[in-house]
CSV table of C-alpha atoms and ligand atoms in Angstrom, one decimal:
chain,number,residue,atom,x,y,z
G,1,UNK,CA,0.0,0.0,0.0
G,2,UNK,CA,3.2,2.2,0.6
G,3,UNK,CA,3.8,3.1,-2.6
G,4,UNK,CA,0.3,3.7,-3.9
G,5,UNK,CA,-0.3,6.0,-0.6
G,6,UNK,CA,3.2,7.9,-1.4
G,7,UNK,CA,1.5,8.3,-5.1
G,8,UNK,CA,-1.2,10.1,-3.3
G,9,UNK,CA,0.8,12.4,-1.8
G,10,UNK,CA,2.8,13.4,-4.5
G,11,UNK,CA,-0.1,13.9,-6.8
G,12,UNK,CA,-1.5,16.7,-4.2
G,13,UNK,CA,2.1,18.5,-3.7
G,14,UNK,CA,2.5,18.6,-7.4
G,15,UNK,CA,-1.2,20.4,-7.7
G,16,UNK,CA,-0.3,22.6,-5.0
G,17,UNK,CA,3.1,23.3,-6.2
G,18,UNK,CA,1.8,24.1,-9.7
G,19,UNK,CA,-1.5,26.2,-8.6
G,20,UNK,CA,0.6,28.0,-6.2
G,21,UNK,CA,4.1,28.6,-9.0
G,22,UNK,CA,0.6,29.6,-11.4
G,23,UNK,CA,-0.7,32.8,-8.7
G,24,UNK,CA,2.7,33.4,-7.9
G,25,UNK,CA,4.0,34.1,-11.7
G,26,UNK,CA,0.5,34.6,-13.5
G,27,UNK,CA,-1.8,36.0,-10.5
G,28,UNK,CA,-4.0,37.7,-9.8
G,29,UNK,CA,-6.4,35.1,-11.4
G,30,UNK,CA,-9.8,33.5,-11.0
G,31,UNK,CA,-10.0,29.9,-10.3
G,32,UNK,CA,-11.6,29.3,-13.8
G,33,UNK,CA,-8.3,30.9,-15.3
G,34,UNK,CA,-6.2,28.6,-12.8
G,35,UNK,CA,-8.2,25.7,-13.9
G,36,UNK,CA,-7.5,27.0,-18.3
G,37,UNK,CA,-3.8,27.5,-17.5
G,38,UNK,CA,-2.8,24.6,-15.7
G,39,UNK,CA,-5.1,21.7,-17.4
G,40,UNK,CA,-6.4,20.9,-13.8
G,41,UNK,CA,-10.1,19.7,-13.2
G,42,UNK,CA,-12.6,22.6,-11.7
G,43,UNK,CA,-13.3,20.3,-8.4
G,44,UNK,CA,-9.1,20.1,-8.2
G,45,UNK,CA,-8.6,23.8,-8.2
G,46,UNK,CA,-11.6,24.7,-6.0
G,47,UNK,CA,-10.4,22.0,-3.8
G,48,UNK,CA,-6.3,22.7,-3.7
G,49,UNK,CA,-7.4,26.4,-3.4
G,50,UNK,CA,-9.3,26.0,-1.0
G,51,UNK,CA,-6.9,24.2,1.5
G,52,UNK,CA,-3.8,27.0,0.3
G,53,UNK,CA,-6.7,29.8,1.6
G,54,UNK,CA,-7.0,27.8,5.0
G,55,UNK,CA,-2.8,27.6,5.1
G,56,UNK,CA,-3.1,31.5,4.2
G,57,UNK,CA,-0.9,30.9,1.1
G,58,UNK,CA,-3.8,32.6,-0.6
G,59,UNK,CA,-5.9,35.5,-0.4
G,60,UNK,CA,-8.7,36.5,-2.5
G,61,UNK,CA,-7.4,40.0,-4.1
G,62,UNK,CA,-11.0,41.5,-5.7
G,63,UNK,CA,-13.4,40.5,-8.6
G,64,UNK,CA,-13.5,40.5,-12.0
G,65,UNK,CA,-16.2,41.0,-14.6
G,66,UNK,CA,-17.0,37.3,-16.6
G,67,UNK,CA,-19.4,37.1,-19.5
G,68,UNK,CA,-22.5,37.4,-18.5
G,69,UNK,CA,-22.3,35.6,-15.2
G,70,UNK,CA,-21.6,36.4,-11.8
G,71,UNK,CA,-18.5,38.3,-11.2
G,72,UNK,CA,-15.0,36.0,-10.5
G,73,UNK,CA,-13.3,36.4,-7.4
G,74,UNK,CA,-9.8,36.8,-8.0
G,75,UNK,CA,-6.6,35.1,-6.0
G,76,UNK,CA,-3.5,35.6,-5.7
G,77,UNK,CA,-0.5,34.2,-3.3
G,78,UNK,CA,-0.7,36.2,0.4
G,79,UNK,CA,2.1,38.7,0.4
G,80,UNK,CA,2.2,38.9,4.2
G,81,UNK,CA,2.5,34.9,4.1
G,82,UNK,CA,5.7,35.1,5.0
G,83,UNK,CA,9.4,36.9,4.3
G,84,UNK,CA,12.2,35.9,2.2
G,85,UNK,CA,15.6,37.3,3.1
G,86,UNK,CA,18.5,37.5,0.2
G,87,UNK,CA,22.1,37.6,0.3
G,88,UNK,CA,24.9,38.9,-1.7
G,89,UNK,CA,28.5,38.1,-0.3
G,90,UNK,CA,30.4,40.1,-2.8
G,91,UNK,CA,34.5,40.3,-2.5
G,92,UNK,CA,34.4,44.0,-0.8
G,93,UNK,CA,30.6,43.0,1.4
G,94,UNK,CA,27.4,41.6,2.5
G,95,UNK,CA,24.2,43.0,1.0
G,96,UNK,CA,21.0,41.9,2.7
G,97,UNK,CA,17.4,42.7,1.7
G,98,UNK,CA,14.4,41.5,2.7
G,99,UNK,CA,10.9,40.8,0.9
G,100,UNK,CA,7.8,39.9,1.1
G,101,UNK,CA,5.6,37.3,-1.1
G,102,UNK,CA,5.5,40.0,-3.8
G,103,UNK,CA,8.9,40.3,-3.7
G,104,UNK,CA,8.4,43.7,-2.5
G,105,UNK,CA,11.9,45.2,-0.8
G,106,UNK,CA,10.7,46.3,2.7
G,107,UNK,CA,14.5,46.8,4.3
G,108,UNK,CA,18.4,46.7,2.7
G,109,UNK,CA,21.4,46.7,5.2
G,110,UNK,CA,25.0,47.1,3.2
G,111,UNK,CA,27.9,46.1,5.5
G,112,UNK,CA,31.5,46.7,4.1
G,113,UNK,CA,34.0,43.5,4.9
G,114,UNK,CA,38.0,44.3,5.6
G,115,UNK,CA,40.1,44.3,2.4
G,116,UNK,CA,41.5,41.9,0.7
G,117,UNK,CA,39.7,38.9,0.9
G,118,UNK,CA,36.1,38.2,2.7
G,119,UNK,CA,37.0,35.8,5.8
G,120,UNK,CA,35.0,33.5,5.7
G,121,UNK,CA,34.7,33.4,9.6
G,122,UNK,CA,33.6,37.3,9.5
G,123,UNK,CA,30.8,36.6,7.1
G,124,UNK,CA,29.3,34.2,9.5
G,125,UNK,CA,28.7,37.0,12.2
G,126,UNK,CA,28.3,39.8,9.5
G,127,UNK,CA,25.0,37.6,7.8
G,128,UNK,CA,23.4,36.9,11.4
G,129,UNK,CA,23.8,40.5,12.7
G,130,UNK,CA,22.4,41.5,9.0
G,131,UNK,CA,19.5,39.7,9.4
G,132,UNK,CA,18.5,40.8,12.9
G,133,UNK,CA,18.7,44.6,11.6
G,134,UNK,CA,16.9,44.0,8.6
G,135,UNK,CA,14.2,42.1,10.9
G,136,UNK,CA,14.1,45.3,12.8
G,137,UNK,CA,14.0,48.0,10.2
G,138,UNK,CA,10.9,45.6,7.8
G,139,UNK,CA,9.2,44.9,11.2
G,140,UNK,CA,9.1,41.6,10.8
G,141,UNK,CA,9.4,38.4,13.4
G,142,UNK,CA,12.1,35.8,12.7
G,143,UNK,CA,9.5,33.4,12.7
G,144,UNK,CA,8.2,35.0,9.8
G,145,UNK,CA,11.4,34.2,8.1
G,146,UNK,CA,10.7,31.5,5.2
G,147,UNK,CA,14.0,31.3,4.5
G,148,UNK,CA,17.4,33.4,3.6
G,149,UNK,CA,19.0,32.7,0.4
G,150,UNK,CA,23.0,33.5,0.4
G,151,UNK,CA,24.4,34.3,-3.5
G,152,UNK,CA,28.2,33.6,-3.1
G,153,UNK,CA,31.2,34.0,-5.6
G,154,UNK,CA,32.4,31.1,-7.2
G,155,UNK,CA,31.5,27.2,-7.0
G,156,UNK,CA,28.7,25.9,-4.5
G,157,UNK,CA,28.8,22.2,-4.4
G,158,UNK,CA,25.3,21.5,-3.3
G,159,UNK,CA,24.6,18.0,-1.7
G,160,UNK,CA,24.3,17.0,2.4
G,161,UNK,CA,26.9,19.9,3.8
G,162,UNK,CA,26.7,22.9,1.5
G,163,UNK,CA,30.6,23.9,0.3
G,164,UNK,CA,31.8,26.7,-1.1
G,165,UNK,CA,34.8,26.9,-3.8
G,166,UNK,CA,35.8,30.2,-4.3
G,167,UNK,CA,39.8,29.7,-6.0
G,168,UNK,CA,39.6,34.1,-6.4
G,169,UNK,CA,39.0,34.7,-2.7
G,170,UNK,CA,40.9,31.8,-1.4
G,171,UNK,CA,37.4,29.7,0.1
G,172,UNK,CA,38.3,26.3,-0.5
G,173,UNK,CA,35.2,23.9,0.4
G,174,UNK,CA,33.6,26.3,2.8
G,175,UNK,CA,30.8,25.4,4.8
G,176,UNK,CA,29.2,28.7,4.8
G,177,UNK,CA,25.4,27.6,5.8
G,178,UNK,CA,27.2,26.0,9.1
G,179,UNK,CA,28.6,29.4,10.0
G,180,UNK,CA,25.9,31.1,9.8
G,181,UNK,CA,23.8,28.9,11.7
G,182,UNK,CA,26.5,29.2,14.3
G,183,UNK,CA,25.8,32.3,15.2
G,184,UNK,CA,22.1,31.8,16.1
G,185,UNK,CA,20.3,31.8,12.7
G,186,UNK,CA,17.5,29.3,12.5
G,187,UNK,CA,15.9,30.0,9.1
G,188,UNK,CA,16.5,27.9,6.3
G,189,UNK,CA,19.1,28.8,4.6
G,190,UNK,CA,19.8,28.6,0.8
G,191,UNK,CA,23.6,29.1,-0.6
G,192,UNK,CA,23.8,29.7,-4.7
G,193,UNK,CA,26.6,31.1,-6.7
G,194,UNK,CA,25.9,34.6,-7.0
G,195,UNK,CA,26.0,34.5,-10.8
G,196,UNK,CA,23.1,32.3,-10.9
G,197,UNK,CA,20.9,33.7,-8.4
G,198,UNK,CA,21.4,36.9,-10.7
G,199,UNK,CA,20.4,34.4,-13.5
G,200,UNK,CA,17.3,33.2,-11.8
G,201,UNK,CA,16.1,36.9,-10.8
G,202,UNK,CA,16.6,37.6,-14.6
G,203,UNK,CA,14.5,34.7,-15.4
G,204,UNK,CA,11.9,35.5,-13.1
G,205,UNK,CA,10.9,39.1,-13.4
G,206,UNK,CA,14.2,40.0,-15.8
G,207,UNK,CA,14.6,39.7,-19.3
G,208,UNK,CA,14.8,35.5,-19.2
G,209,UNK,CA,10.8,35.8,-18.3
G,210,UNK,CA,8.8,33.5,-20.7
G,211,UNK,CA,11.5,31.9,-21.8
G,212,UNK,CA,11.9,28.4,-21.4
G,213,UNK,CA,15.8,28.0,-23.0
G,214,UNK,CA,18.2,30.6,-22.3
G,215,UNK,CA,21.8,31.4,-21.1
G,216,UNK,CA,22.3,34.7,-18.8
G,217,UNK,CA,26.0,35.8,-19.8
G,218,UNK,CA,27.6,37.6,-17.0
G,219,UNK,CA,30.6,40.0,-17.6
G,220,UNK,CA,32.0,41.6,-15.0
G,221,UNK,CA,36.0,41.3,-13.8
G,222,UNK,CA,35.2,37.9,-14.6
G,223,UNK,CA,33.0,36.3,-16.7
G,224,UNK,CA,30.0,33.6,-16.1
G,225,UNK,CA,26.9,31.7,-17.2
G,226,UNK,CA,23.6,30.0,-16.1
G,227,UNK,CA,22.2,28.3,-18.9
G,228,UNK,CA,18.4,27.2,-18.3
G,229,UNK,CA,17.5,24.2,-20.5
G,230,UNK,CA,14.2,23.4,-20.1
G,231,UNK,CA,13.0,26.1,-17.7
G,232,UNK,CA,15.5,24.1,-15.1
G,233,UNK,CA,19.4,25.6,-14.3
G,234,UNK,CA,21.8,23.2,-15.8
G,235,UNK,CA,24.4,22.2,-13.2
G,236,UNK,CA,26.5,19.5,-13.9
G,237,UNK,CA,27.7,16.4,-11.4
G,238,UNK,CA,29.2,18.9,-8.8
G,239,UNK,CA,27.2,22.0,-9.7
G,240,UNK,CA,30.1,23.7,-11.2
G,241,UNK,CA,28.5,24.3,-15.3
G,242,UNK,CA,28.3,27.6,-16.6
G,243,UNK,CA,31.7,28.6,-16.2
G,244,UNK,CA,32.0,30.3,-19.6
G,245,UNK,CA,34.7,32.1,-18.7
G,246,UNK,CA,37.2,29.6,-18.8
G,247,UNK,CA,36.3,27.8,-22.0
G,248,UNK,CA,39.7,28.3,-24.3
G,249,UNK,CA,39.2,31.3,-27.0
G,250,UNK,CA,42.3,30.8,-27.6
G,251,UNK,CA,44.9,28.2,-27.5
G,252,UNK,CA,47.8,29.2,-25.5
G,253,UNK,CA,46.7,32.9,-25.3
G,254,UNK,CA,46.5,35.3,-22.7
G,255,UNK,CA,47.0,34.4,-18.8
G,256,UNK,CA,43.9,33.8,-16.6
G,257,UNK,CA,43.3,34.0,-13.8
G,258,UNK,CA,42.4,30.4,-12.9
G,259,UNK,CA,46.3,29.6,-14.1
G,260,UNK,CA,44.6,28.4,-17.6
G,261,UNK,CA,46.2,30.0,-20.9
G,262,UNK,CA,43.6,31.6,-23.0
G,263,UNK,CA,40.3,31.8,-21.3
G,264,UNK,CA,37.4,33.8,-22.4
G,265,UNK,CA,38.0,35.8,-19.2
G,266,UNK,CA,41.4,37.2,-20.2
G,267,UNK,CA,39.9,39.1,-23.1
G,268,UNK,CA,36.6,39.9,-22.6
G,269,UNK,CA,36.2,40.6,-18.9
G,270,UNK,CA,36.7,43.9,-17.6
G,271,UNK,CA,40.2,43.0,-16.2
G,272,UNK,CA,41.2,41.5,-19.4
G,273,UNK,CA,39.9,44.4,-21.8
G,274,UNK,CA,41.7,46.9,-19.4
G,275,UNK,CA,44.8,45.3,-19.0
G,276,UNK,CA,44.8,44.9,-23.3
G,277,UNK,CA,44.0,48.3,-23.4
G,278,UNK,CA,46.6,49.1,-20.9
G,279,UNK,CA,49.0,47.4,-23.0
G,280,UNK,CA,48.0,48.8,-26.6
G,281,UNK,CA,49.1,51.8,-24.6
G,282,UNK,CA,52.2,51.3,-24.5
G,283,UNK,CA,51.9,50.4,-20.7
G,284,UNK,CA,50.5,53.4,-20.1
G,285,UNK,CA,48.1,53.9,-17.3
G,286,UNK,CA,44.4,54.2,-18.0
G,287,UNK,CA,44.2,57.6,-16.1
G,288,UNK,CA,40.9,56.7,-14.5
G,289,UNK,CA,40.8,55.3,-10.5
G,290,UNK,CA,38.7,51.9,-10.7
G,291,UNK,CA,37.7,49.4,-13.3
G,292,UNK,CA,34.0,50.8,-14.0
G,293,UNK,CA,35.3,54.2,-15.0
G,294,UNK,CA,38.3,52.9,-16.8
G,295,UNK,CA,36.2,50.7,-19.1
G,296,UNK,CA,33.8,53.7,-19.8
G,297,UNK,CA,37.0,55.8,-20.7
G,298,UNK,CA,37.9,53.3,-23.3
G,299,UNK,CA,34.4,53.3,-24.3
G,300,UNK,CA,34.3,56.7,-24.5
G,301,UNK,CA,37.5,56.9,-26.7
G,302,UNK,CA,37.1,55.5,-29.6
G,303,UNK,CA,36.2,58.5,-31.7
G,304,UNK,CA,39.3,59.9,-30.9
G,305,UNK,CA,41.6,57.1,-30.3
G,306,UNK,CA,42.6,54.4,-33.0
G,307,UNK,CA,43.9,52.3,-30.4
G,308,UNK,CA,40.8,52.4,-28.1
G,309,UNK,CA,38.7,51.8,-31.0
G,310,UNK,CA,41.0,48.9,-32.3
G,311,UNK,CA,40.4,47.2,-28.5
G,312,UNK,CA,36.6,48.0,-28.3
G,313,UNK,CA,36.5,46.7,-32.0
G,314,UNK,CA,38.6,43.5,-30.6
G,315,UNK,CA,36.7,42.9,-27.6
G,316,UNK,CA,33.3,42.9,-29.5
G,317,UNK,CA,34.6,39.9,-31.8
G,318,UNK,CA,35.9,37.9,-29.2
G,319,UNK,CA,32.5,38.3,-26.9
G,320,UNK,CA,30.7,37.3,-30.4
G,321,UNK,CA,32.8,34.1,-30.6
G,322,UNK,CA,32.2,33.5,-27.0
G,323,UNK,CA,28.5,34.2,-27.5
G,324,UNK,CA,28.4,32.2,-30.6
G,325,UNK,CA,30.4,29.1,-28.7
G,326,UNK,CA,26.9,29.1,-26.2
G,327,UNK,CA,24.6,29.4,-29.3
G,328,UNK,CA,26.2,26.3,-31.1
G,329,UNK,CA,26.4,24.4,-27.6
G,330,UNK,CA,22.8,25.4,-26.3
G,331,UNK,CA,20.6,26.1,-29.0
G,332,UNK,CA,18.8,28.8,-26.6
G,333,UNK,CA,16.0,30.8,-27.4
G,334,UNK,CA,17.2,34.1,-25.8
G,335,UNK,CA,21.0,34.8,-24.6
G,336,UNK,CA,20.8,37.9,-22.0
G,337,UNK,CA,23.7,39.7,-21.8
G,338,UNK,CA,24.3,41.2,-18.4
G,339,UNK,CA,27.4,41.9,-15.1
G,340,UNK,CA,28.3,45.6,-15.1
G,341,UNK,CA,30.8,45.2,-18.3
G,342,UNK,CA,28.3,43.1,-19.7
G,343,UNK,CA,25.4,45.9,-19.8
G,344,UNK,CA,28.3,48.9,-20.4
G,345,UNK,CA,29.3,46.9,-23.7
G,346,UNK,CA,26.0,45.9,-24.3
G,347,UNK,CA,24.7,49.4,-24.3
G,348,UNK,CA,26.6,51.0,-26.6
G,349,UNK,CA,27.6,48.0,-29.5
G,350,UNK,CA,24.6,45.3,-28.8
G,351,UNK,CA,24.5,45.5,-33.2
G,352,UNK,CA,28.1,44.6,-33.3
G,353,UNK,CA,27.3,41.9,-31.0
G,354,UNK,CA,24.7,40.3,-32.5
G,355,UNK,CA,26.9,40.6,-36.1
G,356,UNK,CA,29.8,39.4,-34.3
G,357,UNK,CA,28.2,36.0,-32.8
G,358,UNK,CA,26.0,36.2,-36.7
G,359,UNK,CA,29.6,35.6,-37.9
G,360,UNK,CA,31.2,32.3,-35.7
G,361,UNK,CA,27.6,30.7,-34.5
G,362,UNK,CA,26.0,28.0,-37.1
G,363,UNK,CA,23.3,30.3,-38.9
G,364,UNK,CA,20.2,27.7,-38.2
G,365,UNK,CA,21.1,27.6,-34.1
G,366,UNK,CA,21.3,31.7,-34.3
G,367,UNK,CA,18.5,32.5,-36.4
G,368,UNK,CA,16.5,31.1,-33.3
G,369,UNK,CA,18.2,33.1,-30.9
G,370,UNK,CA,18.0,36.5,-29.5
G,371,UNK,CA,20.4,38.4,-27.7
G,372,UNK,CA,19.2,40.9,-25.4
G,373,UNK,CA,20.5,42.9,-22.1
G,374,UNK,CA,19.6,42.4,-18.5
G,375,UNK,CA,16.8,44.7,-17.2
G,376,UNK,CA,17.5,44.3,-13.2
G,377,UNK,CA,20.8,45.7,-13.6
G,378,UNK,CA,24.1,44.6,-12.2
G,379,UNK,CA,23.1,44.5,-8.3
G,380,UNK,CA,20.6,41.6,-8.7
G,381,UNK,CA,22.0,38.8,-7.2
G,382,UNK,CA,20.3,39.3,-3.5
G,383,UNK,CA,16.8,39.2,-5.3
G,384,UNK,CA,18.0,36.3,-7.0
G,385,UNK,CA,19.1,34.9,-3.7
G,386,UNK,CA,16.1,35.7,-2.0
G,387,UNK,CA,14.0,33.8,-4.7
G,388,UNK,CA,15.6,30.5,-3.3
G,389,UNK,CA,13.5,30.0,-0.9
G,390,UNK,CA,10.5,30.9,-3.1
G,391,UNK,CA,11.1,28.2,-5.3
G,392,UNK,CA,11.3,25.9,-2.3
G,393,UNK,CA,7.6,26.7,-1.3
G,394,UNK,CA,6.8,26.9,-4.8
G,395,UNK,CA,8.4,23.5,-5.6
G,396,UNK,CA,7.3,21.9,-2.7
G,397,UNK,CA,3.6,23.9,-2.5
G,398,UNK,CA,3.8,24.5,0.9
G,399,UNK,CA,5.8,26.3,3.8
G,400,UNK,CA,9.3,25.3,3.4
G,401,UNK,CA,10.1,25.0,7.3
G,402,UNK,CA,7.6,22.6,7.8
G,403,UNK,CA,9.6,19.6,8.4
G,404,UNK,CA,8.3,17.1,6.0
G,405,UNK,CA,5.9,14.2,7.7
G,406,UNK,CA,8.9,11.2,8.7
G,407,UNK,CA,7.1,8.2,6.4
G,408,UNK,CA,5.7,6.1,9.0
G,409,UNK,CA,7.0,2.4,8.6
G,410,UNK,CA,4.7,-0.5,9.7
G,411,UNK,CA,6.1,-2.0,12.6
G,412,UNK,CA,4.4,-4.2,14.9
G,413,UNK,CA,4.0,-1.4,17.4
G,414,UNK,CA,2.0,0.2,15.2
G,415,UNK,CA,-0.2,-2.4,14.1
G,416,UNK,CA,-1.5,-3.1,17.9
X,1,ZN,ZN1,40.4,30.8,-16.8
């Protein structure tokens, strides 16, 4: 009987999960539009619904005219169900914000960590006294706290302990979720690199929404991917895929950073186009103080400049044959270009781009492509962190911190 009961079971998480994932992305809607868009039996949405408004997943958000019959209530998922916390542990600090259900921001705390690499024993404290100020300024009681996703640099190996890999900032199988809960947070906790939680906020209310195969190309210093096959993130046996970056461009070219010759990173991310530029200079100095505004004077020097124009005009074919390497591999419907480089490139030669990856990608594979720029801008990785625990309760239907029922096993206590 087991397995039919465990059928059971997951039959009604899966119409929850996908009546709830419906309101959430789709809602407001009536329960006759719930029932057209998700194939599901009026008695199934009437019934699921009704349970979710019990739990207080859902609330009723005003009526809408139908044709010639009574008006429909409409529904949508409780904002005030609960709070979602997200986390971006950058190299230079912590940002925290928290939401609500409709992902609106109610408080942001920015805390600075000491130069030059985050300790991993600092962040710990850093996230935990975060989280009790944001709790203060939104209002909000712990136990309100769904969960608090963490967007980290570099390589999270998800599986029974959570470990970071992080070669750039010297993490080497860090168990951040541990610290944290060290220090007194008892929230479930979510850790993601931050390039895909940037990735999944792109896909979710960004410009990846609708789309059901895409890659989000970040540039930034470095360079990254999350390529979405099938509406699910593609991870790979240890969760390390998408590192774009350092696929070979070029055989026995430039020094990366990862020791590698030849990466994608050493020519088009930001440290890679500036230190080119740098050198095209004659090892001159770009005579600008950080990164940012050294890439927008090279950017900004091309009408007057034949070598800046001859780097910009450089850089552009080598992001196209990076591009074009992720069209051939992928086939996606949509590539969004995004990272701060990413959207200052983007902006001003997107056309030379698209010709560029027109030029190395097979033309069948790009013809179904579009390449587009990020709309949530380059500081979206704690929106993307706080939608892990979303998809938990989406996925699972229901309130992520309820532990889930222990499968009862007939033994002959039980029986009697
Ligand atoms: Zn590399």
């Amino acid at each position: 009987m087991e397995p039919r009961r465990a059928t059971v079971r997951d039959l009604r998480r899966r119409n929850r999960s996908t009546l709830l994932s419906t309101l959430f992305f789709e809602g407001p809607l009536s329960r006759y539009e719930l029932g057209q868009r998700t194939g599901l039996s009026a008695a199934t949405v009437s019934n699921v619904v009704g349970e979710m408004i019990d739990d207080g997943l859902v609330v009723e958000a005003g009526l809408v005219e139908s044709d010639g019959g009574r008006p429909r209530v409409l529904l949508r998922v409780s904002p005030g169900y609960g709070s979602v916390i997200g986390v971006d542990v950058g190299e230079t600090g912590v940002k925290m914000e928290l939401f609500d259900l409709s992902m609106t921001r109610l408080a942001a705390v920015d805390r600075a960590l000491p130069p030059p690499q985050p300790d991993p024993a600092l962040v710990g404290p850093l996230i935990a006294a975060g989280l009790t100020e944001l709790l203060g300024q939104a209002g909000v009681d712990e136990a309100d706290v769904l969960g608090v996703g963490i967007g980290v640099p570099g390589t999270v190996e998800q599986g029974e302990k959570v470990r970071v890999h992080a070669q750039a900032i010297g993490w080497d199988g860090i168990a951040l979720a541990d610290l944290v809960r060290e220090c007194g947070v008892g929230a479930p906790l979510f850790v993601e690199n931050g390039a895909k939680t940037q990735g999944q906020a792109e896909m979710w209310f960004g410009a990846g929404r609708g789309a059901r195969h895409a890659v989000i190309a970040l540039i930034g210093s470095g360079v990254g991917a999350t390529v979405i096959t099938d509406g699910t993130t593609y991870r790979g046996s240890t969760s390390s895929a998408g590192e774009w970056g350092h696929t070979t461009l070029m055989f026995g070219g430039r020094l990366c950073r990862c020791g590698a010759r030849g990466c994608l990173e050493a020519y088009v991310g930001a440290e890679g186009i500036l230190d080119r530029f740098r050198k095209a200079r004659g090892g001159r100095a770009i005579p600008r103080p950080d990164e940012q505004s050294q890439l927008d004077f090279l950017l900004a020097s091309t009408d007057r400049s034949a070598t800046a124009a001859a780097v910009v005009e450089e850089t552009v074919g080598y992001l196209g044959a990076g591009i074009a390497n992720l069209v051939n591999l992928f086939n996606p419907e949509r590539i969004v270009l995004g990272g701060w480089a990413g959207l200052a490139l983007g902006t001003l030669l997107l056309p030379d781009i698209r010709r560029a990856t027109a030029a190395h990608a097979l033309r069948h594979a790009y013809e179904q492509t579009s390449i587009e720029l990020c709309q949530l801008g380059p500081d979206a990785v704690a929106v993307g962190a706080a939608t892990l625990p979303v998809e938990a309760l989406l996925n699972l239907g229901s309130d992520p911190r309820e532990r889930r029922p222990a499968r009862r096993s007939v033994t002959p206590a039980s029986v009697t």
